[in-house]
Every structure is written in structure tokens, then in C-alpha cells.
Amino acid sequence: MLTGDQYRQSLADGRRVFFQGQEVDVLEHEIFQRSIRSVARTYDKYFNPEDGAISEYFRAPRSVEEMTAHAEHKVDVVTSNTYGSLMTLLTSADRIEAIRPEASAAMRGYVAYVQREDLRIAECITDAKGDRSKSASAQEDPDAYLRVVEQRPDGVVIRGAKLHISGAALSHELLVIPTKRMKEGEEAYSIACTVPVNAEGVKIVNVTSEPQGDANFLDAPISANAHTAMGFVIFDNVFVPGDRVFLNGEYQAAATFAHALGLWVRMNGLKNMADEADALVGFAQLIAEANGLQRAPNIRDRITEMIMHATIVRACLDAALSKSTVSAEGVVVPDELYANAGKYQGAAFRALMVSYIQDIAGGSLVTVPSSLDLENPEVGHEIRKYMSTMQSVDGKYRTSLFHALRDVVASGHAGQKQVATLQGGGGLTAQRIVTRGRYDLEKAKRQALELAGLDAPT
Amino acid sequence: MLTGDQYRQSLADGRRVFFQGQEVDVLEHEIFQRSIRSVARTYDKYFNPEDGAISEYFRAPRSVEEMTAHAEHKVDVVTSNTYGSLMTLLTSADRIEAIRPEASAAMRGYVAYVQREDLRIAECITDAKGDRSKSASAQEDPDAYLRVVEQRPDGVVIRGAKLHISGAALSHELLVIPTKRMKEGEEAYSIACTVPVNAEGVKIVNVTSEPQGDANFLDAPISANAHTAMGFVIFDNVFVPGDRVFLNGEYQAAATFAHALGLWVRMNGLKNMADEADALVGFAQLIAEANGLQRAPNIRDRITEMIMHATIVRACLDAALSKSTVSAEGVVVPDELYANAGKYQGAAFRALMVSYIQDIAGGSLVTVPSSLDLENPEVGHEIRKYMSTMQSVDGKYRTSLFHALRDVVASGHAGQKQVATLQGGGGLTAQRIVTRGRYDLEKAKRQALELAGLDAPT
Amino acid sequence: MLTGDQYRQSLADGRRVFFQGQEVDVLEHEIFQRSIRSVARTYDKYFNPEDGAISEYFRAPRSVEEMTAHAEHKVDVVTSNTYGSLMTLLTSADRIEAIRPEASAAMRGYVAYVQREDLRIAECITDAKGDRSKSASAQEDPDAYLRVVEQRPDGVVIRGAKLHISGAALSHELLVIPTKRMKEGEEAYSIACTVPVNAEGVKIVNVTSEPQGDANFLDAPISANAHTAMGFVIFDNVFVPGDRVFLNGEYQAAATFAHALGLWVRMNGLKNMADEADALVGFAQLIAEANGLQRAPNIRDRITEMIMHATIVRACLDAALSKSTVSAEGVVVPDELYANAGKYQGAAFRALMVSYIQDIAGGSLVTVPSSLDLENPEVGHEIRKYMSTMQSVDGKYRTSLFHALRDVVASGHAGQKQVATLQGGGGLTAQRIVTRGRYDLEKAKRQALELAGLDAPT
Amino acid sequence: MLTGDQYRQSLADGRRVFFQGQEVDVLEHEIFQRSIRSVARTYDKYFNPEDGAISEYFRAPRSVEEMTAHAEHKVDVVTSNTYGSLMTLLTSADRIEAIRPEASAAMRGYVAYVQREDLRIAECITDAKGDRSKSASAQEDPDAYLRVVEQRPDGVVIRGAKLHISGAALSHELLVIPTKRMKEGEEAYSIACTVPVNAEGVKIVNVTSEPQGDANFLDAPISANAHTAMGFVIFDNVFVPGDRVFLNGEYQAAATFAHALGLWVRMNGLKNMADEADALVGFAQLIAEANGLQRAPNIRDRITEMIMHATIVRACLDAALSKSTVSAEGVVVPDELYANAGKYQGAAFRALMVSYIQDIAGGSLVTVPSSLDLENPEVGHEIRKYMSTMQSVDGKYRTSLFHALRDVVASGHAGQKQVATLQGGGGLTAQRIVTRGRYDLEKAKRQALELAGLDAPT
């Protein structure tokens, strides 16, 4: 296992990373430092010096109770995504066994390797996709979906781009899988494999919603800690050795990986949304109290609405956990129907919940002065005076509370979070499709026919 | 235990029942006969001739598994309400122990009596209530809330009315409890007791949403089986012997019974809504298929919305069950937070789901000819011809399907069901209040403060 | 012009009408009498004995002011629909001129004839339609859409059925138009014409949502006056003379009539919804006051929501009127974009508004005793006592108010009204399609590009 | 009248302005320069060198047609707010006449002065407000609401703070009015007046949601042009001469100004929202087309929903304009009922419309590379390649479109805009209260009673 410092050193491996038009060193450029610190802290937290030890966080749960307990771990996004990748590989290994048995073994071996070496994996799914109304093989640019451009005896060469990748610049490995089902003739697009971040031909273009400038950072307590740079990962003729190729042309199984990953991504998203929904309730109540409005009926009503939302999202989470099944290989799999419906519910109504806070908190959400203004000798004491609402609510506290609220509901970070929540696990439409697919529609029809006293039409 | 026939005979006990201005005999008047048959069938189904046997349905579950299994029983409304009354009494007995120990024993004894004699209980909660902006003791008419008008050595005399009572005319016993919390000075209103339906001074005024006239009944397959007459129960100076009095003046505990009942009513309501939501999905899909529209995007989309709703309501049910706790007395109690949130969600969005069917099905919902028209030699074959949509969808089938749909979404029964669903367990506002009360708001605030990096204001 | 009595006599013309399996006489059967009285009253109200007089109500408005004034007339449904038919014919006559000039003249002549003879017209649009996923000419049964089965020198013979027809049994004329656009090869389906109700081969099968039984009628003040029997109209080889044929094979213009009619139906629907939305607000406030709850925040909030809805629906109506245009022929045509959006808004949220009343009013909506019970000497005074809430709210008044409320939000009539509102003018999807079609999407794109500082992609 | 340059020079008047802890010069600090350029452009656009000329934009409309035409002007926010202030003063002058006649004259004189000198006014309404559950006079800090601290023969001295002030640092005058109604004993808080921005004791603390850093600005085409610094305006014992005092102790009229202003603010907000709603539709359609998804049913459906929203908001605007009334003094006043309902509708559903774009556009909303990356020789051509979706949609165009979209729906500017839209004119609750107040509830009750055939309870 690695310590935080060893992790840091491991990033100096020749990886090619770009930001705002410049090639940069992740160990140097300011936009990566907070994220690196955050990942390093997780390394230190789980570090176990024993020989052959693996991170407790990376151990696959083998019962509903273990999975419920696992959900209590608090780790950084890069580590959390790595867990999702490992679970995806274990779940897919079961499903891929029949079609490509050597891949199942390779995947299980790879999981053990990552656990042993204590690496971090970034999930690379979404292709550039070109014209969405056409399939992979019908695109004007054949690279719109990542594909194998050369089969070699010892491996394959791939080309394409993967978009919306969290933490690629801070991971060691990239898990590359098809973004959706493929059909006959799309064998070249039916490629799943892993690639080291520093492999030749890999280039990561980063973006950030992190506040910029020290003054703004100071007043952004949430985004300052929640941030991970997102990446646009280019695979410019990258060679992948055979033992890291898990699918290569078996188009019938192209969607297996994304389906498996989808479940873990949504389950993780559901967990995060349940926690976030509670925090949003808490923020709403805090500002209502700071404004002296916690008993105003319209405010109470909105907060109650938020409580309903938080409770229902968590009910879906608990239902998905309580209805988990354990696979033949011993992997615990949450109920996909509830996980998807919960993810949908949480994401679909999140914007409304956020708008409730925007409505409750009032205009200071966006006009609150900076912490630096509080220090100014000419106006600092007056801001403190006028931002205070009663003896128990100090102007400094209320100013800081507004900074946090702005960061949650009205900042660039807030926008980034909202989009990531909606799009994570494939967007609202994806969750609707999966929920519909998992729902027992025939049973529902039989129940309706029985109530109506009718036989099914033939 | 009683057979269905014995149940029928037991109703000839002098009870006073009114309908549309006339005093009627429940064993004779047409509006009661379907319901009586339905209750009698349940008696026959669970009948066990062994000495001292009690109905399997009335046995209190002692584990989550038993409660989950119990939810699978299908019984009539009168029997289902009796179960709710028994569970309420057992749950309340635990809670009332400290304040009125002799009542706890009386309640448990009463439960055993009802089980042994195989009786049916109607829950009498809602008072006339007068001016809702005033408490019980501040009403212009002191009888607006049912009250004790005389304390006697051997019992009490009560006066008042209880409204919205399901199946009173078809039960043996009335469980009378305060509708809400009472305060000092409202001792007379703090009365919980049971009263036989044929007790002197009890009068039941019935209403029905059942279709009237044979022709209409024929085309109402749902309401024909779902109907139970509702009652307005008048207590005109009714004497209650001491051993049937469970609360008498202890105003602090007045709400205990309604709270306990509320949980069971909402849990039962949640179960029924989860099943109904699936049936609504089934009906929507059946009519879409009969119309040839199951692939039309706007229709699919609405049905998917209904699937989301059905799934989320059921997730709340499963979560409430999986988080049940077992009381000291061994009674299993579902999680109140999830039960309430689920009941709220199901009820609050039901009208929308119904409106989706109204939109999907089309105008034949309300213009479909009668089954009798199908038999008419002049027009019957033409209706059949024009109601058919393709070879596999016969005109008779589709006509009957529309009858069932109308009964579910556009009939007087549909209106009654919608109101009963909204109001059952106390209306949407009641569920909001209870959910808010059970939600851990302080924990949510702590989580928000932690994210914001702030200490709580003092 | 005709008096009410003359109208009544005019219905004894050999028309063939069916109800619940029997052929019936509209002047005798009880389900038609209320409607006939209602239409007859309108005849008397507008009767002008002068020679050549025409009903003031049937005069086409020639300015926005006249149209606004016209919207204030209160007439029965049959007369209101006749107005819609006349306006449809005048609007279509302009549009059909180029393609079939003789039809334009025939239509204008027909309008003059109907005005002069003071007749009533029922709009016959919706076909049986068979499998909705297939066009008219692709149906298994070629009669699934009404069609010309024989071209004769002096006219055509038509066969098919028209569904969801309001007041057919009480009108003199049927306006038969294609339900939607037709394509090459569907000339036989491209038929628009008028047919007297008593023409040979016309058979009307009626349905009703009117309460049945005197006792129920007594307590249904709304449906007792709002009712019109709906009909399923069968055209069994009906001959139509040439001068009543307005379209015959010109498939390109098949949708012209339905488009024109759609506007008037939706505009009328919008007007009715605006009025109804105000009445729903009024009902909600009345019952809140009768319950003493008009100041309860949750009740106030819901009523405010209803006020918002009513105001926005009326804003759409006023905007559609204020943006009217006058055609070359002098016909005033309301703005189609606003008329459709308003109809959509009113219909889409109606179920929610109704559910608010269901929630606010409480369970007595469906458990309120009958008026007859109030007269019963044993229980009448007690019902009156317990239905009263304070001195100013008498039990009789509140009982009657609940009867009216039930009729509006929980009766078979309520269901019928809700479906008719949703489906009138073609259902929600139709309004969405028309609104989208009328909206200037290209302008919206240009505005977005301008804000973004971008040129349109080529 | 002033030219843009003269305006610029006029700002060098000793005003005291703060930003992020520093006192700054508005003519120098970067955050003000874009806004100043924008205001200056408006000056140049309307400049008329004739003696005694006044800006065409500042002329009060005297008919509905003039007001409709006025709504077509496109000006910067500071100038637009000045117009709102002038209209507020003219409307209030009518209403204040009876209670303080000399103020009416002073207000009209002041309007003429501002028009003549071509000044800009910032509206200062919202007080610090302290504990919202208490009135102005019950606050722990008596300055929580701005108040008169000294009456002098020649004027008054005021102290307090006004929050959420747009463009204070770029205006010449501050219009100070009470934020809400006041009661007896709150005479000191019943103060309305105007104060020059450079008056002694005025200090403005500014905040901005403008992107910071050149790289970020480059990719923010909307916020780069829409930005105006918001201010927290401190009045530290500011003297106001008598002829600029419009209310001084007449507490009964305290709300007059805010009511008048509210109408103009909401009307302006409604106009802006109607335009913005169209632009949001345009953006949604542009990105759908760029992604090749404009025909996907779920995408079309969402865009149709946005079209419905845009149409209904505009219908409210048109209805408010068409129902305008003209006051005795000749001021045209839009219909307050429709203006408020429209503002509410637009604001309440804005977050949902924004979330539709977030859902439609996809993850590139927040992961789109920077324009600078497109220039990088190592990755620029690859980003261009992979951001392109088909020949007609160039990678550069689509990248820029995503930048614009992010700026509209996921940036700090987007958050600021959303909060400002919700809170402008007093928040959703304020619009609900005003709409309810203007709605004719008694008429609605009468209509309901008439339908029910009931007399009003006495």
C-alpha cells in the first residue's frame, strides 16, 4: 500500500496534462493541489504497512450488512470512483465469463493487482459520439467512438476520445469501456481495456469549476473541498497489451461493462444524493433560523417539501440495499430497479430543491460581501452590524453561512454539481429506460386485467 | 370463529341504520348486500372450526418477515380495518401503560375477546369538529367533539358524532378514540372506548358511491367489488361500561390512540397504494396496446412516469418494512418516517397518475357505450365493429376495458377513491407534519454546518 | 327563428336514438329532458319574431371588441357548439377557396341557411380510428375512418362512425369532417359534409354521466344542469347530396376543417376553463370558510395556488383575444399560439386544482349524508347539528355545499368533465403539437445565437 | 443630456466604493469597466444635443401602444432601473397627493430634474431587516431598518443600510424608500427620499458574479455583457435636504412607494423573463441540433415544454399590457394582477427550464475545454475533431456554444441570474401575496354559489 506521499510521487510519471491551453505539471499547477491533498489524505487514512495488505475500503462487500457498512466510508472522489471500477470489473467478470472466459480471469487478476499496488482508476466511458442520431459505425468521423485501429499479436492500438472523465489526471489507470451497446459490424468499437495514465499517446485536457483567485476561494468553503478537475482524455494511437484487453470485438457483450458500471455509478450517486439532500435541508433550516423565519408558514412549508424529498431519496437507497442479491461469485448487487428510480428521483427534483433554498435565503445569497470586506476598517464593522439579525446570530457567522449557501446553490461549483448529478450514470433518460426495463410490466397488466375481470386479449 | 353465514346472522341485532332518509335493514337493502357478501367470503376463507381457534389474519406479526408475509393477505375492507384496530390497541397498550395501567390490561383483554369471538371493528376517529380554527372546548356546540356527558359508577355516557366511518353498519364493534391531542380542561373529550354497534343511542347514516341501477352496475367491474358503505355515526347519549373505557380524562394521552392508529392506517394505505399504482400502470399499458399506441413516444413517456411513481411508492413501503422495530411487547412496528413519506408521495401524486390515464385512454373513457348496447340487434354489431382496433383487439374486450378504466379514473367510485386516498390517515398535511416530526432536522443542520466549516450559532 | 317549443317539436323527425340497449324517443326518455329544456331556454332567450331575423348569438364578430363581448354570452352546450361549427365553416371557407371554390360558396350558403332556420349543429370529427399506429388507408377494417363508399352523380354515400359527439341526439345537423390530415390514396377518407340527424342510416348511441335515481339527482346541483348526453354516431351507408359536400377527395386539404374547428373548440374550451377555474377558487374558499380554515396557512397556500392557475389561464385567454387578427372575409380569429398554450395549461393542471379541493374540503366530500337524511325525523336534526360548524354556518347550507363540491370534484360527472376537458380539442399532445408549430423557433434560435455572439452553423 | 464620455467623467465625484476589502476607484478597477462601457453606450445612443432635450427612453408612455413600443427599447441595466424609478415616482406622486401634497410636487419636480440632467438612479429598498419575525421598531438594533436619526429644520439625517442594490456605484442618485408597510410608532422608519451617490456618509460595498481571470472571461460570452456589480449601500448619518424628502413620518403611506416600484420592477422582470425564456428555447434547440438530437422524442418533448413556458410567460406580459389603465395624471399602468402572476410563473418555473437545458445539453456543459485549448498545437486539433459532430457542426462552433450554454445554466453568473430572477420584485411569496390581493375572490365565491344554487351564508 501507498502513503499519501508515495501517491504524490507516483504522479511524476511523465503523464501529459493540459489546462487552459498550456501543458502543465499536475504536481505544480494550482488547480490540482487541493485534489491531490484530498486523495493523499485518503491514502494515509487507510494505509496499512503490513506486507500484502489491501485497503479496507477496496474490499468487496459480501453481504447486505457489509455493503450498508461500506456506504458509511467517507473518501475522496478519485478513490470512490476506483471502488466503482473494481466493483464493475467483478460484476462484469461474472457476466463476461461465457463469452470470453480468459477476460474474466484477466479482470479478476487486474482487480487483485490494483488492490495490491493501491492504485487509482478513472472510469472512461463516454465517447465523443459525433451525431447522436447515428450509431458508432455510421459517423462521418470513424473516431467519434473510440475504436481499435490496429490488431497486433501482442495487443491492440486504440484511437478516440473519452469525455467527462473525473480525476483522470490524478489516477494511475484508465478503465476504457464502450459507452453503449454495439452491433454487427461494430467490432472495432467493442473494446474494453485498461491503460496507464502515462501510456504513450494519452493526453488529458482538464477543466475546472473551482473558484479562481484567492479572494474568491476564501469565500467558497464547499467547492474548495469538493473539487476534482474533469478531463477530456485523448487516446492518440495508444497501444494496449493483450492481458489488459477485456473485450475485443465481441459486440454482443459491448454493453455489459457500461450496464455494470451504471449500477455502481447510480448507487454511489444515490448515496451521495441522499446525504446531500439532508445537507440541503440543514442549510435551508440554518438560514431560516439565522433570518428569524423558521416559523414562517411559507418557509416551513418549503423546508418540509425538502424533507419529503430527502426522505424519499433515502427510502429508495434503503430499499435498494435491503433488496440486494448476492451473485454466484459472492458479489453483493443492490436492487437495480430501486437504485435507478432513486437516482432518477433525486436528480430530477434536485434543481427544485436548490431553487427552494434560493427562494428562502434571500438576495444576500448573491450580494453578500466578501470576508475581506469584514476586515476593512472603514466598512467592516458596519457589514458585521447589518449582517447580524439578532444577538444570537453574529454578522460574521451569517456572512459565512451565505458564502457556504452561495457555494451550494448559486456558484459555478453549484452549476457543475447540478449538471454532474443530472448526467451521472447517463442522464435522466437513461435512468428512465433502465427503470422501465427492470419493472415487471407484464405483472402490472395481469393485475389490471384481474381487477377488470377480463382475460388478456389474444 | 364464525362462518360467513353466522356473520350474516350476527348482523340482525337491532342496529339502527339509515340510508337516503329511510331507516333500513342492512340484511335487506341492496346497497349493503355486495359488501356483506365480501365480508362473509373472508369469514369462510379463514374459518377454522377448532375450539379456541383465532383467525390467522388477526395474529400480530412478531418479526419483519411475518409482517411482510401478512401484507400478502387479501381481505375485504371491514376485516382489514379490524386488523388495524387490533394493532392500534396493542401498540397503544404499551404506550398507555404508565398513565392508566388498568386500561392496558383491558385493551389486551379486549383484543383477545375480539379475536376469540371473531368480531369486526369499525374505527371511529374523526369528530364533527365544528369550527376548525378552535379547539374542542372552544366550540359553540360542546358536542362538536364527542364527549363524556355523564360519569357513572359503572361507566360513562357519551354524546357526539364520528364521521367518515368505513363499514360501521357491517361491523360488531366501534372503536371510539379522540381525533387529536387535547389539553387541560378538555378531560371530557379525552375519551377512548369501544361500543357495540347495536348499543342504545347509536345511529348510523350511510352513504355510498356505488353505481345505482342494474345497467350501470354491469359496466362498473371495479366499484362493484370495491364498495363499502361509509357512515356518519351518531352517539346519542350512549352508555359505555367501565371495562370498555380505555381513556377517561387523561388529556395528556389523548393523541396516543390516534397516533398509533395513524401509523397502521398509513401503512395499510401505503400497501394499497403500491398495489394500486402497479394496477394503474397495467391499465395504462393495456389501453395503449388496445389502441395500438404502446410505442408512441408521448404515451410511453407517460407510462414510464407512472412506473417511476409506482416504483418509488413501493420503495417507501419496502424501506418502511425493512426498518421496522419490534416493541417490548413483541409488536412489530414499521418505520414511521418512511411510512408517512410514502403515504404522502403516493397520495399527493395519485391525481396526476390518474390524469395520465385520462389523457392516454382517450374520449371513449366517458363515451363508451353500455354492455347492453352491444346486445342490441340494430347497433350491437356496429359498436363491436367500431370499438375493435385490430384483429387481436376485439370490440367487446375493448369496450369492457373502457368500462373498467372509467370505473378507475372517471366514475363516482373513482372520485370516492381519490378522496379516500388523500384523506385516509389524516390528509396530506397530517403526513407532512408527521414526516417532519420524525425527520432528524438537527442532524441535517450539523451536516450542513460541517460542510460549511462553521460552528453552530450559540 | 324558432321558439323553445318549436325546437322541441322539431326533434320529432324520425331520428334514431339508442340508450342502454334500447331504441328511445328523445322527447320521452328521462336522460334527454333536462338537456332539451336547457336548449329550449336558449331558443326562447334569443327568439326574435321579426321576419328574417337571425340569432344575435350566431352573428360572427367582426372586431376584437365584438368577439370579447360575444364571449360573455351564456348559452347551453348544443347552441355553443353550433356557434363553433359556424365559425369553423366561415374560417375554412376562406382556406378552401383555392382548392375547391364551389365548396366555399356552398359553406357560406349553408351558414346562412342554418342561421335563417335557427338550427343546431353537432360537430362530428373523431373517427373510430382502429389501430392508432396506422393511417386511415392501412387499417384492417377500411371503415375505421369514415369514408365515401360510393360516388353518385347527385352526391356521395358515406360509411363509418364518429365518436365522442356532444348533443348529436338534440341537434338538427351533423357537421362531418376528417379527423386529421390524409395522404395520397386516402381520397375516400377526405370527405367533409353535413348530414341531417334524421337522415336514413344515421344511428346515435347515447351515454350519460348524469346521476341516476331521483335521490342522487337531488344532491347533484352541478351535473343536473351541466349535462348533455354524448353520442356514438353511426353512419350506415348514408347518402349526402352534392350541395352538402364540402370536400370530396382533395386529401391535401383534409386537415383544414379540423384545424379551423380545433381553434374554435380550444378557444371555447379556454373560455370555459377560465370561468371554471374562478369557480373552483370560489368553491375552495367557501368550504375553507365553512370549515373555519380560511386562515390556516396550508389552506391559504393551496387557494393561492388555485388563484395563480385561474389568473394565468385567463391571461392566456385575454392575450389570445387581444392578439386576434381579422381575415379578408372579416372573420375575427384569435391568436392560435396563445389559445393553444392556454388550453394546454388549463387542461394539464386541472386535475391538480381539483385535487386541491379534494384535499382542502375533507372527507365529507364523499361521506356527506343525503338531503333526504336531513328530513328524517330520527336523524335529520342531528345531521344538521353536526354538519354545522358555527352559528353562521348552518348544517343545511354546509351539507348542500358538500353536495355541490362532490359534484364538482368527486362524482361521475366530475370524472366526465375532467376527461372532456383533457380531450376536448384533441388532447394535451395535440395542443403541444399546435403550440410548437405556431411558435417561432427560428427566431428563438437567432436570439440565442446573438447572445452567444455566434453565427449560425451552415 | 450627457454623452457617454460626459457620463464617465461624472463618476469622478468623490463617491466611496469598496470591493474585496479595498476602497477602489470605479473608473479604474476592472470589475466596473464593462458595466461603465455598457451604460456609456446607452448615453451615446440616446444623446440629443438640442437644448432642453430629454432622453426618448425616459419619456413616460401615455397609451398602451406607447408602453408596448417602449418595451422594445434595449438598454443597460442601470438605465433601465432609472426608468423604473422615474415611473415609480410618477405613480406614487398621484397616490401621495392627499397625504403630503408638497411631496407630490417635489417628486414631479425631481423627475423633471433627472430627465433634464440625464442622471441615473439606483433603487434602494431592501433594508438589512434583522430578525424577520419582528417589525422595524422591535429589532434589537434600531438601525436594522434605515431610519431618520435627526430631524433638522432644513432636512433629515438618516442611518441604516440598503441591500441588493444594482448599479449603485455607477449611478448618480439613490432613491431610498421603505421596504414595506410601517405602523404607528414607526414614524422614523417611514422615510422616502433621494440622496446623491457622493453624499457624505454613503459607502458602497460591491460584489460581483463576473468571471475573474482573462481565460475564464474569454469563455463567458453572456456574463461578460450582462454583468452589473451589486452593492451593499451603507448610510452612515447622511443628511438629506428637505426638498428631497418625499415621506417623513407618514407611516400610513410607507408602503406606497414599494408598491408602486414593485409593479414596475415586476413588469420589467416579466418583460426580461419573456425574452429570456425565448432565448432558453433557442439555446436548447441549438444544442439539440448540434448534437444531432433534435428529433429524439425525449429532447423534443422537453423543448416543447420550454416553448409552453415561454408562451405562457409572454401571454401574461401581453395580457398585462393589453389591460393597462391610464391614471388621472396620464401615466399608463399595466394590469397588476397579470403582471404579478406572470412574474411568479416565470420565476417559479425558471429553475426547471434551466434544468431541462442541463439535461439536454449533456456533460460537455461543464467539461468543455477552454478556447485556449483549441489553440494549443498538441491538443487543439484533436479537441476540434472530437467536439465536432458532423460536417455542418464544426468543433469550434460547438465548443463556443457550450461556453455560452454553461454561462447561461451552470456558471456563477447563472446562479446569480437565477437568484436575482427569483428575488427581484420581492420573491415568490411577495408575488403570491400581491396576486391574491388583486384577485377578485368575492366574485369567485359568488360564481361558485350560483353554480351550487346556494345563497351566501349570513
mmCIF file of N, CA and C in Angstrom, chain A residues 343 418-428 431, chain D residues 357-363 365:
data_model
loop_
_atom_site.group_PDB
_atom_site.id
_atom_site.type_symbol
_atom_site.label_atom_id
_atom_site.label_comp_id
_atom_site.label_asym_id
_atom_site.label_seq_id
_atom_site.Cartn_x
_atom_site.Cartn_y
_atom_site.Cartn_z
ATOM 1 N N LYS A 343 -32.141 7.164 -8.065
ATOM 2 C CA LYS A 343 -31.229 8.094 -8.733
ATOM 3 C C LYS A 343 -32.038 9.098 -9.568
ATOM 4 N N GLN A 418 -24.777 20.414 -10.178
ATOM 5 C CA GLN A 418 -26.117 20.128 -10.691
ATOM 6 C C GLN A 418 -26.035 19.334 -12.008
ATOM 7 N N VAL A 419 -25.162 19.772 -12.891
ATOM 8 C CA VAL A 419 -25.017 19.068 -14.168
ATOM 9 C C VAL A 419 -24.454 17.666 -13.933
ATOM 10 N N ALA A 420 -23.455 17.568 -13.067
ATOM 11 C CA ALA A 420 -22.859 16.256 -12.803
ATOM 12 C C ALA A 420 -23.891 15.311 -12.195
ATOM 13 N N THR A 421 -24.758 15.829 -11.327
ATOM 14 C CA THR A 421 -25.774 14.981 -10.703
ATOM 15 C C THR A 421 -26.778 14.502 -11.741
ATOM 16 N N LEU A 422 -27.198 15.413 -12.605
ATOM 17 C CA LEU A 422 -28.146 15.034 -13.655
ATOM 18 C C LEU A 422 -27.536 14.017 -14.612
ATOM 19 N N GLN A 423 -26.300 14.264 -15.025
ATOM 20 C CA GLN A 423 -25.695 13.474 -16.089
ATOM 21 C C GLN A 423 -25.033 12.196 -15.589
ATOM 22 N N GLY A 424 -24.703 12.155 -14.307
ATOM 23 C CA GLY A 424 -24.004 10.987 -13.764
ATOM 24 C C GLY A 424 -24.833 9.733 -13.972
ATOM 25 N N GLY A 425 -24.163 8.651 -14.417
ATOM 26 C CA GLY A 425 -24.901 7.412 -14.661
ATOM 27 C C GLY A 425 -25.796 7.502 -15.876
ATOM 28 N N GLY A 426 -25.592 8.525 -16.705
ATOM 29 C CA GLY A 426 -26.238 8.528 -18.006
ATOM 30 C C GLY A 426 -27.416 9.452 -18.225
ATOM 31 N N GLY A 427 -27.694 10.363 -17.317
ATOM 32 C CA GLY A 427 -28.776 11.298 -17.575
ATOM 33 C C GLY A 427 -30.135 10.728 -17.198
ATOM 34 N N LEU A 428 -31.108 11.614 -17.085
ATOM 35 C CA LEU A 428 -32.440 11.211 -16.638
ATOM 36 C C LEU A 428 -33.046 10.158 -17.566
ATOM 37 N N GLN A 431 -31.885 6.684 -16.833
ATOM 38 C CA GLN A 431 -32.491 6.084 -15.644
ATOM 39 C C GLN A 431 -33.940 5.661 -15.908
ATOM 40 N N ILE D 357 -32.282 22.338 -19.927
ATOM 41 C CA ILE D 357 -31.080 22.535 -20.744
ATOM 42 C C ILE D 357 -29.921 21.727 -20.176
ATOM 43 N N GLN D 358 -29.803 21.736 -18.853
ATOM 44 C CA GLN D 358 -28.726 20.958 -18.228
ATOM 45 C C GLN D 358 -28.834 19.487 -18.612
ATOM 46 N N ASP D 359 -30.055 19.028 -18.729
ATOM 47 C CA ASP D 359 -30.287 17.624 -19.060
ATOM 48 C C ASP D 359 -30.073 17.360 -20.559
ATOM 49 N N ILE D 360 -30.569 18.252 -21.381
ATOM 50 C CA ILE D 360 -30.488 18.081 -22.834
ATOM 51 C C ILE D 360 -29.056 18.181 -23.346
ATOM 52 N N ALA D 361 -28.321 19.163 -22.830
ATOM 53 C CA ALA D 361 -27.037 19.509 -23.441
ATOM 54 C C ALA D 361 -25.979 18.441 -23.219
ATOM 55 N N GLY D 362 -26.023 17.783 -22.059
ATOM 56 C CA GLY D 362 -25.027 16.759 -21.775
ATOM 57 C C GLY D 362 -23.848 17.299 -20.991
ATOM 58 N N GLY D 363 -22.959 16.383 -20.619
ATOM 59 C CA GLY D 363 -21.880 16.692 -19.699
ATOM 60 C C GLY D 363 -20.898 17.745 -20.187
ATOM 61 N N LEU D 365 -21.380 20.531 -21.032
ATOM 62 C CA LEU D 365 -21.718 21.784 -20.368
ATOM 63 C C LEU D 365 -20.652 22.177 -19.358
#
